[in-house]
Amino acid sequence: MAKPRIDSDRLQRSLAELAKIGAYKDERTGLLGVNRLALTEADGLGRRLVKTWFEEAGLSVRVDRIGNVYARRRGRRDLEPVLSGSHIDSVPTGGAFDGSLGVLGALEVVRALDEARVETDRPIEIAFFTEEEGCRFGTDMLGSAVAVGRIPLERALSLKDRSGLVVRDELAKIGFAGTHDERLSPPHAYVECHIEQGPILRAAGKDLGVVTGVQAISWQEVSIQGKSAHAGTTPMSLRRDAGLAAARINLRMHEMAVSGKYGPEMRATMGGIEPAPGLVNIVPGRARVTVDLRNPDDALMTAAEKDLALFLRELEKDGFQVEARQTAKTPRVAFSSDVQAVIAAKMEKAGYSFQHLMSGAGHDAQEMASLCPTAMVFCPGEYDGISHNPRELSTPKQCADGVSILLETILELATT
Ligand code: GLV
Ligand code: MN
Ligand code: MN
């Protein structure tokens, strides 16, 4: 029996092939980006391609009622599987690696095991989960949250996108409204390889990262109702400018984050700002904004949410109607120290430099952590680890390093 080895070229070919689906040319840079927003036609095509690859690898594939796809490689014994995976949906301005590396990396692990004719005691399953990004239906980690029971199936299926299209119908349209039970029975362990999507590993000159957990995430959608008016004729003192209210909220969020009051790691982003009607000579009567707060400390996150809510009430005193709706919220999640130790030992043995770090981004792994021992491998990225952007790049070596550790970790976890 040969020692299984990752084929880096094959992994790159798979990543490049999948990245063609939903590819678009970024006007500013001329780079190719990826737009595979969840449950769009492009996502459907990507899903079908990866499902075909799973089938070609001899895996038995099942699709559950929220469209999560699982592919199983038999073990010598019919025990709980070791699960690995991620997502293949992307943000509309994405790159080739976010999520895809975890799914195609796990597929590369299976291909390497097959090539070396390695059997494992436990089955190995690969998953890709629905709408991890949350960019279309507003809630991130949607499929994996349903799989672990955090979000009820009916609620998830009823979510709507900005044009009123419903998850249930969109799943059916792309042929991924599966029939399998959406509740995943606890796997033996879950391990996910992902790009870091940040600058830490690259700056520290480390080959890889062992992920200790994921910080808390809180998303809101805030609607502001003011009063529309003519930009030339309406004195400043008589305006209720919803665009200005949006700007004040954004500024307040920024001040909160840099004040230190909510800890040194609080992050606040208003990524969506839509004044209406959005025209040069009209005072906006309405605005819709998004709020993304992150904090590794749950208590500090709660304090920040409360203070922001108070600020929104203050705006009401100035004559605005403000409605805030929580669209996603996850607490800080700590990963299994046992699985982290396996990953670190494999990195050590292979001679990689590495460090432990907490994830700034959300991941399907944080949902799986409520079901079974879980941890993640991070690969560094170029250009300060830029992600959710066409420039997103982990080199073939960085990808292969991470996936080879994924292989070794899965092999150990799948041995009884
Ligand atoms: C996932 O991409 C996130 O927003 O953290
Ligand atoms: Mn991701
Ligand atoms: Mn992402």
CSV table of C-alpha atoms in Angstrom, one decimal, residues 60-383:
chain,number,residue,atom,x,y,z
A,60,SER,CA,-22.5,7.9,-2.8
A,61,VAL,CA,-24.2,11.2,-2.9
A,62,ARG,CA,-27.2,12.4,-1.1
A,63,VAL,CA,-28.9,15.8,-1.1
A,64,ASP,CA,-30.9,17.0,1.9
A,65,ARG,CA,-34.0,19.2,2.1
A,66,ILE,CA,-32.0,22.4,2.4
A,67,GLY,CA,-29.8,21.4,-0.5
A,68,ASN,CA,-26.8,20.4,1.4
A,69,VAL,CA,-24.8,17.8,-0.5
A,70,TYR,CA,-23.0,14.9,1.2
A,71,ALA,CA,-20.8,12.3,-0.6
A,72,ARG,CA,-19.7,9.2,1.3
A,73,ARG,CA,-16.6,7.0,0.9
A,74,ARG,CA,-17.2,3.7,2.6
A,75,GLY,CA,-15.1,2.7,5.6
A,76,ARG,CA,-14.1,-0.8,6.6
A,77,ARG,CA,-16.7,-0.4,9.4
A,78,ASP,CA,-20.1,1.2,9.3
A,79,LEU,CA,-19.2,3.8,12.0
A,80,GLU,CA,-19.9,7.5,12.2
A,81,PRO,CA,-18.0,9.2,9.4
A,82,VAL,CA,-15.3,11.8,9.5
A,83,LEU,CA,-16.8,14.7,7.8
A,84,SER,CA,-15.0,17.4,5.8
A,85,GLY,CA,-16.1,20.1,3.4
A,86,SER,CA,-17.2,23.7,3.1
A,87,HIS,CA,-19.3,25.6,0.6
A,88,ILE,CA,-19.2,26.4,-3.1
A,89,ASP,CA,-21.5,29.4,-3.2
A,90,SER,CA,-19.7,32.7,-3.4
A,91,VAL,CA,-20.2,36.3,-2.7
A,92,PRO,CA,-21.1,38.2,-5.9
A,93,THR,CA,-17.5,39.6,-6.1
A,94,GLY,CA,-15.7,36.4,-5.0
A,95,GLY,CA,-12.6,34.5,-5.9
A,96,ALA,CA,-11.7,30.9,-6.7
A,97,PHE,CA,-10.8,29.7,-3.2
A,98,ASP,CA,-13.2,30.8,-0.5
A,99,GLY,CA,-15.1,27.6,0.3
A,100,SER,CA,-14.1,25.8,-2.9
A,101,LEU,CA,-10.7,24.9,-1.4
A,102,GLY,CA,-12.4,23.0,1.5
A,103,VAL,CA,-14.7,21.1,-0.8
A,104,LEU,CA,-12.3,20.3,-3.6
A,105,GLY,CA,-9.5,19.8,-1.0
A,106,ALA,CA,-11.6,17.1,0.6
A,107,LEU,CA,-12.3,15.6,-2.8
A,108,GLU,CA,-8.5,15.6,-3.5
A,109,VAL,CA,-8.0,13.7,-0.2
A,110,VAL,CA,-10.4,11.0,-1.4
A,111,ARG,CA,-8.8,10.8,-4.8
A,112,ALA,CA,-5.4,10.5,-3.2
A,113,LEU,CA,-6.7,7.7,-0.9
A,114,ASP,CA,-8.2,5.9,-3.9
A,115,GLU,CA,-5.0,6.2,-5.9
A,116,ALA,CA,-3.0,4.7,-3.0
A,117,ARG,CA,-5.7,2.1,-2.4
A,118,VAL,CA,-6.0,3.2,1.2
A,119,GLU,CA,-9.1,2.0,3.1
A,120,THR,CA,-10.0,3.7,6.4
A,121,ASP,CA,-11.8,2.2,9.4
A,122,ARG,CA,-14.4,5.0,9.4
A,123,PRO,CA,-16.3,6.3,6.3
A,124,ILE,CA,-15.2,9.7,5.0
A,125,GLU,CA,-17.9,12.1,4.0
A,126,ILE,CA,-17.5,15.4,2.0
A,127,ALA,CA,-20.1,18.1,2.3
A,128,PHE,CA,-21.0,21.3,0.7
A,129,PHE,CA,-23.5,23.4,2.5
A,130,THR,CA,-26.1,25.8,1.1
A,131,GLU,CA,-25.8,29.6,1.3
A,132,GLU,CA,-22.7,29.8,3.5
A,133,GLU,CA,-22.1,33.4,2.5
A,134,GLY,CA,-25.5,34.7,3.4
A,135,CYS,CA,-25.2,37.3,0.6
A,136,ARG,CA,-28.4,36.3,-1.1
A,137,PHE,CA,-30.9,35.3,1.6
A,138,GLY,CA,-29.4,37.4,4.5
A,139,THR,CA,-28.4,34.6,6.8
A,140,ASP,CA,-24.9,33.1,6.7
A,141,MET,CA,-24.1,29.4,7.3
A,142,LEU,CA,-27.7,28.7,6.4
A,143,GLY,CA,-27.4,25.1,5.2
A,144,SER,CA,-25.0,24.0,8.0
A,145,ALA,CA,-27.1,25.8,10.6
A,146,VAL,CA,-30.2,23.8,9.4
A,147,ALA,CA,-28.2,20.6,9.4
A,148,VAL,CA,-27.3,21.0,13.1
A,149,GLY,CA,-30.8,22.2,14.1
A,150,ARG,CA,-29.9,25.8,15.0
A,151,ILE,CA,-32.3,27.1,12.3
A,152,PRO,CA,-35.5,25.3,11.6
A,153,LEU,CA,-35.9,23.9,8.1
A,154,GLU,CA,-39.2,25.7,7.5
A,155,ARG,CA,-37.8,29.1,8.5
A,156,ALA,CA,-34.8,28.6,6.2
A,157,LEU,CA,-36.9,27.4,3.3
A,158,SER,CA,-39.1,30.5,3.6
A,159,LEU,CA,-36.3,33.1,3.5
A,160,LYS,CA,-36.6,35.5,0.6
A,161,ASP,CA,-33.9,37.4,-1.4
A,162,ARG,CA,-34.1,41.1,-2.2
A,163,SER,CA,-36.4,40.4,-5.2
A,164,GLY,CA,-38.8,38.3,-3.1
A,165,LEU,CA,-37.6,34.9,-4.5
A,166,VAL,CA,-37.9,32.2,-1.9
A,167,VAL,CA,-35.2,29.6,-0.9
A,168,ARG,CA,-37.7,26.7,-1.3
A,169,ASP,CA,-38.5,27.6,-5.0
A,170,GLU,CA,-34.9,28.5,-5.8
A,171,LEU,CA,-33.7,25.2,-4.6
A,172,ALA,CA,-36.2,23.4,-6.7
A,173,LYS,CA,-35.4,25.5,-9.8
A,174,ILE,CA,-31.7,24.4,-9.7
A,175,GLY,CA,-32.7,20.8,-8.9
A,176,PHE,CA,-31.3,20.6,-5.4
A,177,ALA,CA,-34.4,20.4,-3.3
A,178,GLY,CA,-33.3,17.0,-1.9
A,179,THR,CA,-35.3,14.5,0.0
A,180,HIS,CA,-32.9,13.4,2.7
A,181,ASP,CA,-33.4,14.4,6.3
A,182,GLU,CA,-31.8,17.8,6.8
A,183,ARG,CA,-30.8,16.9,10.4
A,184,LEU,CA,-27.3,15.5,10.3
A,185,SER,CA,-26.6,12.7,12.8
A,186,PRO,CA,-23.4,13.5,14.6
A,187,PRO,CA,-20.3,12.6,12.6
A,188,HIS,CA,-17.2,11.3,14.5
A,189,ALA,CA,-15.4,14.6,13.8
A,190,TYR,CA,-15.4,17.5,11.3
A,191,VAL,CA,-12.4,19.1,9.8
A,192,GLU,CA,-12.4,21.9,7.2
A,193,CYS,CA,-9.5,23.5,5.2
A,194,HIS,CA,-10.1,27.1,4.2
A,195,ILE,CA,-8.2,30.1,3.2
A,196,GLU,CA,-7.5,32.5,6.1
A,197,GLN,CA,-9.0,35.5,4.3
A,198,GLY,CA,-6.8,37.8,6.3
A,199,PRO,CA,-3.2,39.0,6.7
A,200,ILE,CA,-2.1,37.3,9.9
A,201,LEU,CA,-0.3,34.1,8.7
A,202,ARG,CA,1.3,35.9,5.7
A,203,ALA,CA,2.6,38.7,8.0
A,204,ALA,CA,4.0,36.2,10.5
A,205,GLY,CA,5.6,34.2,7.7
A,206,LYS,CA,3.8,31.0,8.7
A,207,ASP,CA,3.1,28.2,6.3
A,208,LEU,CA,-0.3,27.3,7.8
A,209,GLY,CA,-2.7,28.0,10.7
A,210,VAL,CA,-4.6,25.9,13.2
A,211,VAL,CA,-7.9,27.5,13.9
A,212,THR,CA,-9.0,27.8,17.5
A,213,GLY,CA,-12.5,28.9,16.9
A,214,VAL,CA,-14.7,31.6,15.3
A,215,GLN,CA,-15.6,35.0,16.8
A,216,ALA,CA,-19.2,36.1,17.4
A,217,ILE,CA,-21.0,37.6,14.4
A,218,SER,CA,-24.1,39.8,14.4
A,219,TRP,CA,-25.9,41.0,11.3
A,220,GLN,CA,-28.8,43.5,11.1
A,221,GLU,CA,-30.7,45.2,8.4
A,222,VAL,CA,-31.8,48.7,9.4
A,223,SER,CA,-34.6,50.6,7.6
A,224,ILE,CA,-34.7,54.3,8.1
A,225,GLN,CA,-37.8,56.4,7.2
A,226,GLY,CA,-37.2,60.1,7.0
A,227,LYS,CA,-38.9,62.6,4.6
A,228,SER,CA,-38.1,63.1,0.9
A,229,ALA,CA,-37.7,66.7,-0.2
A,230,HIS,CA,-36.3,68.9,-2.9
A,231,ALA,CA,-32.6,69.3,-2.5
A,232,GLY,CA,-32.6,73.0,-3.6
A,233,THR,CA,-35.6,74.4,-2.0
A,234,THR,CA,-35.7,72.7,1.4
A,235,PRO,CA,-33.8,74.5,4.2
A,236,MET,CA,-31.4,72.3,6.1
A,237,SER,CA,-33.3,72.9,9.4
A,238,LEU,CA,-36.5,71.4,7.9
A,239,ARG,CA,-35.0,68.1,6.6
A,240,ARG,CA,-35.3,64.6,7.8
A,241,ASP,CA,-32.6,63.2,5.6
A,242,ALA,CA,-32.5,59.4,5.8
A,243,GLY,CA,-29.2,59.3,4.0
A,244,LEU,CA,-27.7,61.5,6.7
A,245,ALA,CA,-29.2,59.2,9.4
A,246,ALA,CA,-27.5,56.2,7.7
A,247,ALA,CA,-24.2,58.1,7.7
A,248,ARG,CA,-24.6,58.9,11.4
A,249,ILE,CA,-25.2,55.2,12.2
A,250,ASN,CA,-22.1,54.2,10.2
A,251,LEU,CA,-20.0,56.8,12.0
A,252,ARG,CA,-21.3,55.7,15.4
A,253,MET,CA,-20.4,52.1,14.6
A,254,HIS,CA,-16.9,53.1,13.6
A,255,GLU,CA,-16.5,55.2,16.8
A,256,MET,CA,-17.7,52.2,18.9
A,257,ALA,CA,-15.2,49.9,17.2
A,258,VAL,CA,-12.2,52.1,17.7
A,259,SER,CA,-13.1,53.3,21.1
A,260,GLY,CA,-11.8,50.2,22.8
A,261,LYS,CA,-14.9,50.1,25.0
A,262,TYR,CA,-16.0,46.8,23.4
A,263,GLY,CA,-12.5,45.3,23.4
A,264,PRO,CA,-9.6,45.8,21.0
A,265,GLU,CA,-11.0,43.3,18.5
A,266,MET,CA,-14.4,44.7,17.8
A,267,ARG,CA,-15.1,45.2,14.1
A,268,ALA,CA,-18.0,47.1,12.6
A,269,THR,CA,-19.0,47.4,8.9
A,270,MET,CA,-21.8,49.0,7.1
A,271,GLY,CA,-21.4,47.1,3.8
A,272,GLY,CA,-24.7,48.0,2.3
A,273,ILE,CA,-26.0,51.6,2.1
A,274,GLU,CA,-29.0,52.3,0.0
A,275,PRO,CA,-30.6,55.7,0.1
A,276,ALA,CA,-33.9,56.0,-1.7
A,277,PRO,CA,-34.7,57.3,-4.3
A,278,GLY,CA,-30.9,57.7,-4.6
A,279,LEU,CA,-31.0,60.7,-7.0
A,280,VAL,CA,-28.8,63.8,-7.0
A,281,ASN,CA,-31.4,66.4,-6.3
A,282,ILE,CA,-33.6,64.6,-3.9
A,283,VAL,CA,-33.2,64.5,-0.1
A,284,PRO,CA,-33.4,60.7,0.6
A,285,GLY,CA,-36.7,59.9,2.3
A,286,ARG,CA,-35.7,56.3,3.1
A,287,ALA,CA,-32.5,54.3,3.5
A,288,ARG,CA,-31.7,50.7,4.1
A,289,VAL,CA,-28.4,49.8,5.6
A,290,THR,CA,-26.7,46.6,6.8
A,291,VAL,CA,-24.8,46.2,10.0
A,292,ASP,CA,-22.0,43.6,10.5
A,293,LEU,CA,-20.5,43.5,14.0
A,294,ARG,CA,-17.8,41.0,15.0
A,295,ASN,CA,-16.2,40.4,18.4
A,296,PRO,CA,-14.3,37.5,19.9
A,297,ASP,CA,-16.1,38.2,23.2
A,298,ASP,CA,-19.8,37.5,23.5
A,299,ALA,CA,-20.4,39.9,26.5
A,300,LEU,CA,-18.7,42.8,24.6
A,301,MET,CA,-20.7,41.9,21.5
A,302,THR,CA,-24.0,42.1,23.5
A,303,ALA,CA,-22.9,45.4,25.0
A,304,ALA,CA,-22.2,46.8,21.5
A,305,GLU,CA,-25.5,45.6,20.2
A,306,LYS,CA,-27.4,47.2,23.1
A,307,ASP,CA,-25.6,50.6,22.7
A,308,LEU,CA,-26.2,50.6,18.9
A,309,ALA,CA,-29.9,49.9,19.6
A,310,LEU,CA,-29.9,52.9,22.0
A,311,PHE,CA,-28.4,55.1,19.3
A,312,LEU,CA,-31.1,54.0,16.8
A,313,ARG,CA,-33.7,55.1,19.4
A,314,GLU,CA,-32.0,58.4,19.7
A,315,LEU,CA,-32.4,58.9,15.9
A,316,GLU,CA,-36.1,58.5,16.4
A,317,LYS,CA,-36.1,61.5,18.7
A,318,ASP,CA,-34.9,63.4,15.6
A,319,GLY,CA,-38.0,62.4,13.7
A,320,PHE,CA,-36.8,59.2,11.9
A,321,GLN,CA,-38.6,55.9,12.1
A,322,VAL,CA,-36.0,53.2,12.5
A,323,GLU,CA,-36.6,49.5,12.3
A,324,ALA,CA,-33.8,47.0,12.9
A,325,ARG,CA,-34.1,43.4,12.1
A,326,GLN,CA,-31.5,40.8,13.2
A,327,THR,CA,-30.7,38.7,10.1
A,328,ALA,CA,-27.9,36.5,11.5
A,329,LYS,CA,-26.3,36.0,14.9
A,330,THR,CA,-23.8,33.5,16.0
A,331,PRO,CA,-21.8,33.4,19.3
A,332,ARG,CA,-18.1,32.8,19.7
A,333,VAL,CA,-17.4,29.2,19.0
A,334,ALA,CA,-14.4,27.3,20.3
A,335,PHE,CA,-13.0,24.4,18.3
A,336,SER,CA,-12.1,21.0,19.8
A,337,SER,CA,-8.6,21.1,21.4
A,338,ASP,CA,-8.3,17.4,20.5
A,339,VAL,CA,-8.8,18.0,16.8
A,340,GLN,CA,-6.6,21.1,16.9
A,341,ALA,CA,-3.9,18.9,18.5
A,342,VAL,CA,-4.1,16.3,15.7
A,343,ILE,CA,-3.8,19.1,13.1
A,344,ALA,CA,-0.9,20.7,14.9
A,345,ALA,CA,0.9,17.4,15.3
A,346,LYS,CA,0.6,16.7,11.6
A,347,MET,CA,2.0,20.2,10.7
A,348,GLU,CA,4.8,19.6,13.1
A,349,LYS,CA,5.7,16.3,11.7
A,350,ALA,CA,5.6,17.6,8.1
A,351,GLY,CA,7.9,20.4,9.1
A,352,TYR,CA,5.5,23.3,8.5
A,353,SER,CA,5.7,26.5,10.4
A,354,PHE,CA,2.3,27.3,11.9
A,355,GLN,CA,0.4,29.2,14.5
A,356,HIS,CA,-2.9,29.0,16.2
A,357,LEU,CA,-5.4,31.7,15.4
A,358,MET,CA,-9.1,32.6,15.8
A,359,SER,CA,-11.1,33.0,12.6
A,360,GLY,CA,-12.4,36.4,11.8
A,361,ALA,CA,-14.7,35.0,9.1
A,362,GLY,CA,-17.7,32.7,9.7
A,363,HIS,CA,-17.5,29.1,8.5
A,364,ASP,CA,-19.7,26.0,8.3
A,365,ALA,CA,-17.2,24.4,10.8
A,366,GLN,CA,-18.7,26.7,13.5
A,367,GLU,CA,-22.0,25.0,13.1
A,368,MET,CA,-20.6,21.5,13.0
A,369,ALA,CA,-18.8,22.3,16.2
A,370,SER,CA,-22.1,21.9,18.0
A,371,LEU,CA,-22.5,18.4,16.7
A,372,CYS,CA,-19.0,16.8,16.9
A,373,PRO,CA,-15.3,17.6,17.7
A,374,THR,CA,-14.3,20.1,15.0
A,375,ALA,CA,-11.4,22.2,13.9
A,376,MET,CA,-10.0,23.9,10.8
A,377,VAL,CA,-6.8,24.3,8.8
A,378,PHE,CA,-6.0,27.8,7.4
A,379,CYS,CA,-3.9,28.4,4.3
A,380,PRO,CA,-2.4,31.9,4.1
A,381,GLY,CA,-3.3,34.2,1.2
A,382,GLU,CA,-1.4,36.7,-0.9
A,383,TYR,CA,-2.0,40.4,-1.0
